[in-house]
PDB file of C-alpha atoms in Angstrom:
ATOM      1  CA  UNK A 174     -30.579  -5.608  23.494  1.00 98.00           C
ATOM      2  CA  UNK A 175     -29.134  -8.430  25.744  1.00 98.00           C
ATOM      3  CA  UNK A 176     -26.915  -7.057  28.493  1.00 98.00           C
ATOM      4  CA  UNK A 177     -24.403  -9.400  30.604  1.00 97.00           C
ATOM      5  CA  UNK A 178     -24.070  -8.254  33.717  1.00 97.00           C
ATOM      6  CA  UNK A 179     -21.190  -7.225  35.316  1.00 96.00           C
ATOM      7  CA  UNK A 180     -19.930  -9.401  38.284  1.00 95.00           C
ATOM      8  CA  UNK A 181     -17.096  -8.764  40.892  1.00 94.00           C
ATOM      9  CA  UNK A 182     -14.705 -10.368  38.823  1.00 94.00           C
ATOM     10  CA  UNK A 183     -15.523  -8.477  35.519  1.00 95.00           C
ATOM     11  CA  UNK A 184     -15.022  -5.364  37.779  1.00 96.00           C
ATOM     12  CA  UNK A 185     -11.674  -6.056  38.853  1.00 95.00           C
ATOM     13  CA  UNK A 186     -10.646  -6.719  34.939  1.00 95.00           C
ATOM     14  CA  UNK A 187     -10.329  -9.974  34.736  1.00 95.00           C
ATOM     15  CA  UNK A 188     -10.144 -11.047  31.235  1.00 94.00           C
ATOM     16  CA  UNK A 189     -11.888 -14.297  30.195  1.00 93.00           C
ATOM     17  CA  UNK A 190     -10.142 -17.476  29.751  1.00 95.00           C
ATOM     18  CA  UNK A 191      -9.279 -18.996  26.035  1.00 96.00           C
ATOM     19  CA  UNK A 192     -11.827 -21.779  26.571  1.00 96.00           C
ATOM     20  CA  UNK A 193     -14.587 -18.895  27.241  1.00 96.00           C
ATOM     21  CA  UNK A 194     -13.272 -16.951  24.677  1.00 96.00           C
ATOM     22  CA  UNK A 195     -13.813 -19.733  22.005  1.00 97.00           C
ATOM     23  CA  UNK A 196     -16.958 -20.838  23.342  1.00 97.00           C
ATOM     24  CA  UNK A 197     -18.347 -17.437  23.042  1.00 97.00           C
ATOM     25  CA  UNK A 198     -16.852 -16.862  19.390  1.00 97.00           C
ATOM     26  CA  UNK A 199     -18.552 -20.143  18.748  1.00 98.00           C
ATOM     27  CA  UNK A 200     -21.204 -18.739  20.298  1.00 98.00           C
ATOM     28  CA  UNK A 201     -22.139 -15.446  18.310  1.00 98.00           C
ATOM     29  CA  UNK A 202     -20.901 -17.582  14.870  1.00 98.00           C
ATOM     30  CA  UNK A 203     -24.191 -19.235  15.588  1.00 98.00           C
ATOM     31  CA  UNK A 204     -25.765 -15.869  16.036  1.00 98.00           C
ATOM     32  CA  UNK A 205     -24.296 -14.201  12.990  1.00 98.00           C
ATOM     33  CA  UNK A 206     -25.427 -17.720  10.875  1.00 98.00           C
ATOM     34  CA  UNK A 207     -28.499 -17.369  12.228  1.00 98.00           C
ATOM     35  CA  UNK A 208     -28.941 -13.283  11.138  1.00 98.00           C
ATOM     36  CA  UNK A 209     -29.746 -11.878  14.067  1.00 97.00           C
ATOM     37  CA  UNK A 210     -26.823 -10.423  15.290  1.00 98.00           C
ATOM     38  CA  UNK A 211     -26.247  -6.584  14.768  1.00 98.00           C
ATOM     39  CA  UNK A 212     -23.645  -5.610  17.146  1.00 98.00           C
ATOM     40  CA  UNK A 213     -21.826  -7.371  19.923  1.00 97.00           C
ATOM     41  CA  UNK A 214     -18.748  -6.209  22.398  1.00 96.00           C
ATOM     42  CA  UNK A 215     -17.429  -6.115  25.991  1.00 96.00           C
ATOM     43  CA  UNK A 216     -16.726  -3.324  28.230  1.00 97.00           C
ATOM     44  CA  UNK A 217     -13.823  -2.487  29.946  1.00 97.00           C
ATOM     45  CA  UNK A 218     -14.411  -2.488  33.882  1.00 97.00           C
ATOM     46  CA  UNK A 219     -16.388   1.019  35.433  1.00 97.00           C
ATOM     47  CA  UNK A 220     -12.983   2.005  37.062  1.00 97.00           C
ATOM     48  CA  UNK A 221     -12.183   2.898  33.399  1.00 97.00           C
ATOM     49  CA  UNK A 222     -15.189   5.209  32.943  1.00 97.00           C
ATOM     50  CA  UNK A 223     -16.748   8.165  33.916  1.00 97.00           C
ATOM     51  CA  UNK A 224     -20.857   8.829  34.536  1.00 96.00           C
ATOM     52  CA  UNK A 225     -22.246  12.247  33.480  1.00 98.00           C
ATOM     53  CA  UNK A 226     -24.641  13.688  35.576  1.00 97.00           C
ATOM     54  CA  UNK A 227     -27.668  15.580  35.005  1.00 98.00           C
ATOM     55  CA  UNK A 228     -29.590  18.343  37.028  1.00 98.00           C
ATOM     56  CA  UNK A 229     -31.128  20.981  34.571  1.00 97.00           C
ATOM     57  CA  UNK A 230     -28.551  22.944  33.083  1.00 98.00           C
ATOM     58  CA  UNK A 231     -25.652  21.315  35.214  1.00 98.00           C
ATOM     59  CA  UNK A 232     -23.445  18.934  34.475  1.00 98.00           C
ATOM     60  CA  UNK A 233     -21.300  17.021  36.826  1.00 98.00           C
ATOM     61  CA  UNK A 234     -18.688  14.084  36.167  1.00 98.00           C
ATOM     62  CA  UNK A 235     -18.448  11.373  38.400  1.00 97.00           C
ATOM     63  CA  UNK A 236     -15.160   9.078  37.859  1.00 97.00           C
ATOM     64  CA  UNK A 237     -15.553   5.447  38.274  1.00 96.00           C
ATOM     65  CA  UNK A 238     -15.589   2.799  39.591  1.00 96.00           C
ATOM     66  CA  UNK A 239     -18.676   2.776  40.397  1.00 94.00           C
ATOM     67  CA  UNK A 240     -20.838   1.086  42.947  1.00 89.00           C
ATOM     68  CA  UNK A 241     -23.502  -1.614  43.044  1.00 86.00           C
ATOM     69  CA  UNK A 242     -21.716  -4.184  40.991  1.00 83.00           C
ATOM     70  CA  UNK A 243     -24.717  -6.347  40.384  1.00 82.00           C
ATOM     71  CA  UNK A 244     -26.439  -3.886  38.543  1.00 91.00           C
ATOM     72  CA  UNK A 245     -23.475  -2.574  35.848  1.00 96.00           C
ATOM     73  CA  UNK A 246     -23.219  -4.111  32.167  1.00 97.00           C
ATOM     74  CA  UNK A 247     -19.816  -6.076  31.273  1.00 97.00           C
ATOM     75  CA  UNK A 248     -20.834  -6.425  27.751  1.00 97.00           C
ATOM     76  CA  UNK A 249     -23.810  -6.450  25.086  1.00 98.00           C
ATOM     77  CA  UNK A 250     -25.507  -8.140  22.036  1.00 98.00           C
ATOM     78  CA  UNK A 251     -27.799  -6.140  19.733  1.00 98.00           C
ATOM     79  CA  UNK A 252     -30.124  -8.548  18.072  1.00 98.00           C
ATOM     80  CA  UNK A 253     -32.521  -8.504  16.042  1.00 97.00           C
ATOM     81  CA  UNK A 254     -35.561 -11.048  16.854  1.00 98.00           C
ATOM     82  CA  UNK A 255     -38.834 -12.091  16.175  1.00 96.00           C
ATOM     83  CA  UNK A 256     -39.918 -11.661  19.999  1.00 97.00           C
ATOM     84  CA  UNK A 257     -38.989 -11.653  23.655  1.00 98.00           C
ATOM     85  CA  UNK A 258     -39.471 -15.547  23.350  1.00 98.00           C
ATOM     86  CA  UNK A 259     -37.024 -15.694  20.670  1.00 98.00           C
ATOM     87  CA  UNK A 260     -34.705 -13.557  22.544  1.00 98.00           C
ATOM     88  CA  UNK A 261     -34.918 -15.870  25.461  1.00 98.00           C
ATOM     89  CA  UNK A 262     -34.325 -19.102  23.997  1.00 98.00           C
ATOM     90  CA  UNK A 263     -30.926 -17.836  22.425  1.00 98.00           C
ATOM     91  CA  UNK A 264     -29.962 -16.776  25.988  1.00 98.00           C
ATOM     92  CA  UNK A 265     -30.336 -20.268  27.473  1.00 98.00           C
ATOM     93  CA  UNK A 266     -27.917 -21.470  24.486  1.00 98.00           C
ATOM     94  CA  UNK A 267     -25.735 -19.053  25.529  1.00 98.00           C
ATOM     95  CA  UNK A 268     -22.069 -20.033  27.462  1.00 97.00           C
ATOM     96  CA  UNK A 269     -22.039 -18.675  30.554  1.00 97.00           C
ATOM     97  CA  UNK A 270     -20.017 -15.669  30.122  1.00 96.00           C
ATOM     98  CA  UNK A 271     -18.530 -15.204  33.922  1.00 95.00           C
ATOM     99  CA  UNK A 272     -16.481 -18.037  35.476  1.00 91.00           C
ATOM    100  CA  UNK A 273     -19.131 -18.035  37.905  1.00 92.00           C
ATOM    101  CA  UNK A 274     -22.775 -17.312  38.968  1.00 95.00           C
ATOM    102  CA  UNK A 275     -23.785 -14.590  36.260  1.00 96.00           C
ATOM    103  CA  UNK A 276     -27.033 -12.525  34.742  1.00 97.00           C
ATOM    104  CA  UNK A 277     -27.659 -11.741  31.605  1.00 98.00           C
ATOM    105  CA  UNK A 278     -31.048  -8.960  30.992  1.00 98.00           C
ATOM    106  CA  UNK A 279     -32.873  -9.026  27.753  1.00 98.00           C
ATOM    107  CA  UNK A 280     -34.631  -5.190  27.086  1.00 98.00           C
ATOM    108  CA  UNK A 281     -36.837  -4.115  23.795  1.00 97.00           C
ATOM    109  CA  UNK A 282     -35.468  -0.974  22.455  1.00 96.00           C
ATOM    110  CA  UNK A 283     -38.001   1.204  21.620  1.00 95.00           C
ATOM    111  CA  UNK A 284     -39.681   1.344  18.024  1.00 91.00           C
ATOM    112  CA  UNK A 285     -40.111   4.543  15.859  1.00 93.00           C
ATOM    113  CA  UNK A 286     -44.129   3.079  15.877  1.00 93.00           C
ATOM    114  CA  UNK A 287     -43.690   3.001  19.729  1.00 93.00           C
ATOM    115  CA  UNK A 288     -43.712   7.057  20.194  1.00 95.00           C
ATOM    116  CA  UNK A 289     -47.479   6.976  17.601  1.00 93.00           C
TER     117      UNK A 289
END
């Protein structure tokens, strides 16, 4: 799973620009060619969701926005790749997908062969 990361500006809801929007259409066209795209979208900014927390048989909801900006997801990619290596080289080919300074995490999801 490759995660953007969410930046000030994603958290206000800032919406991309048509030039970033095409480059990153472009972008997961290559991706799709390619095969290894499964799923792909954007999320709407944290002031728009709500957290569910857990303490045994409690449940609490917490509204958003929430705090710590750096570490919130703006959007995803679900891929499906040969390796972490693989996974990495796509990421360097990808547009950067903030207008400026940005992240984007690459994490394994767990295998069925994982929990043998």
């Amino acid at each position: 799973m490759v995660l953007v990361k969410a930046t000030e500006e994603s958290e206000r809801g800032t919406l991309p620009s048509a030039a970033l929007l095409e480059a990153m259409g472009a972008y997961n066209e290559e991706l799709q060619a390619a095969g290894i795209l499964r799923a792909a979208d954007g999320l709407k900014p944290t002031s728009q969701g709500k957290r569910i927390a857990f303490d045994g048989a409690e449940r609490a909801v917490i509204d958003g926005p929430f705090d710590v900006t750096r570490e919130l997801v703006a959007g995803y990619w679900l891929w499906e790749v040969r390796d972490m290596d693989e996974a990495v080289a796509w990421v360097k080919r990808c547009p950067n997908p903030m207008t400026g300074p940005s992240e984007i995490e690459i994490r394994p999801l767990y295998d069925l062969a994982d929990f043998l």
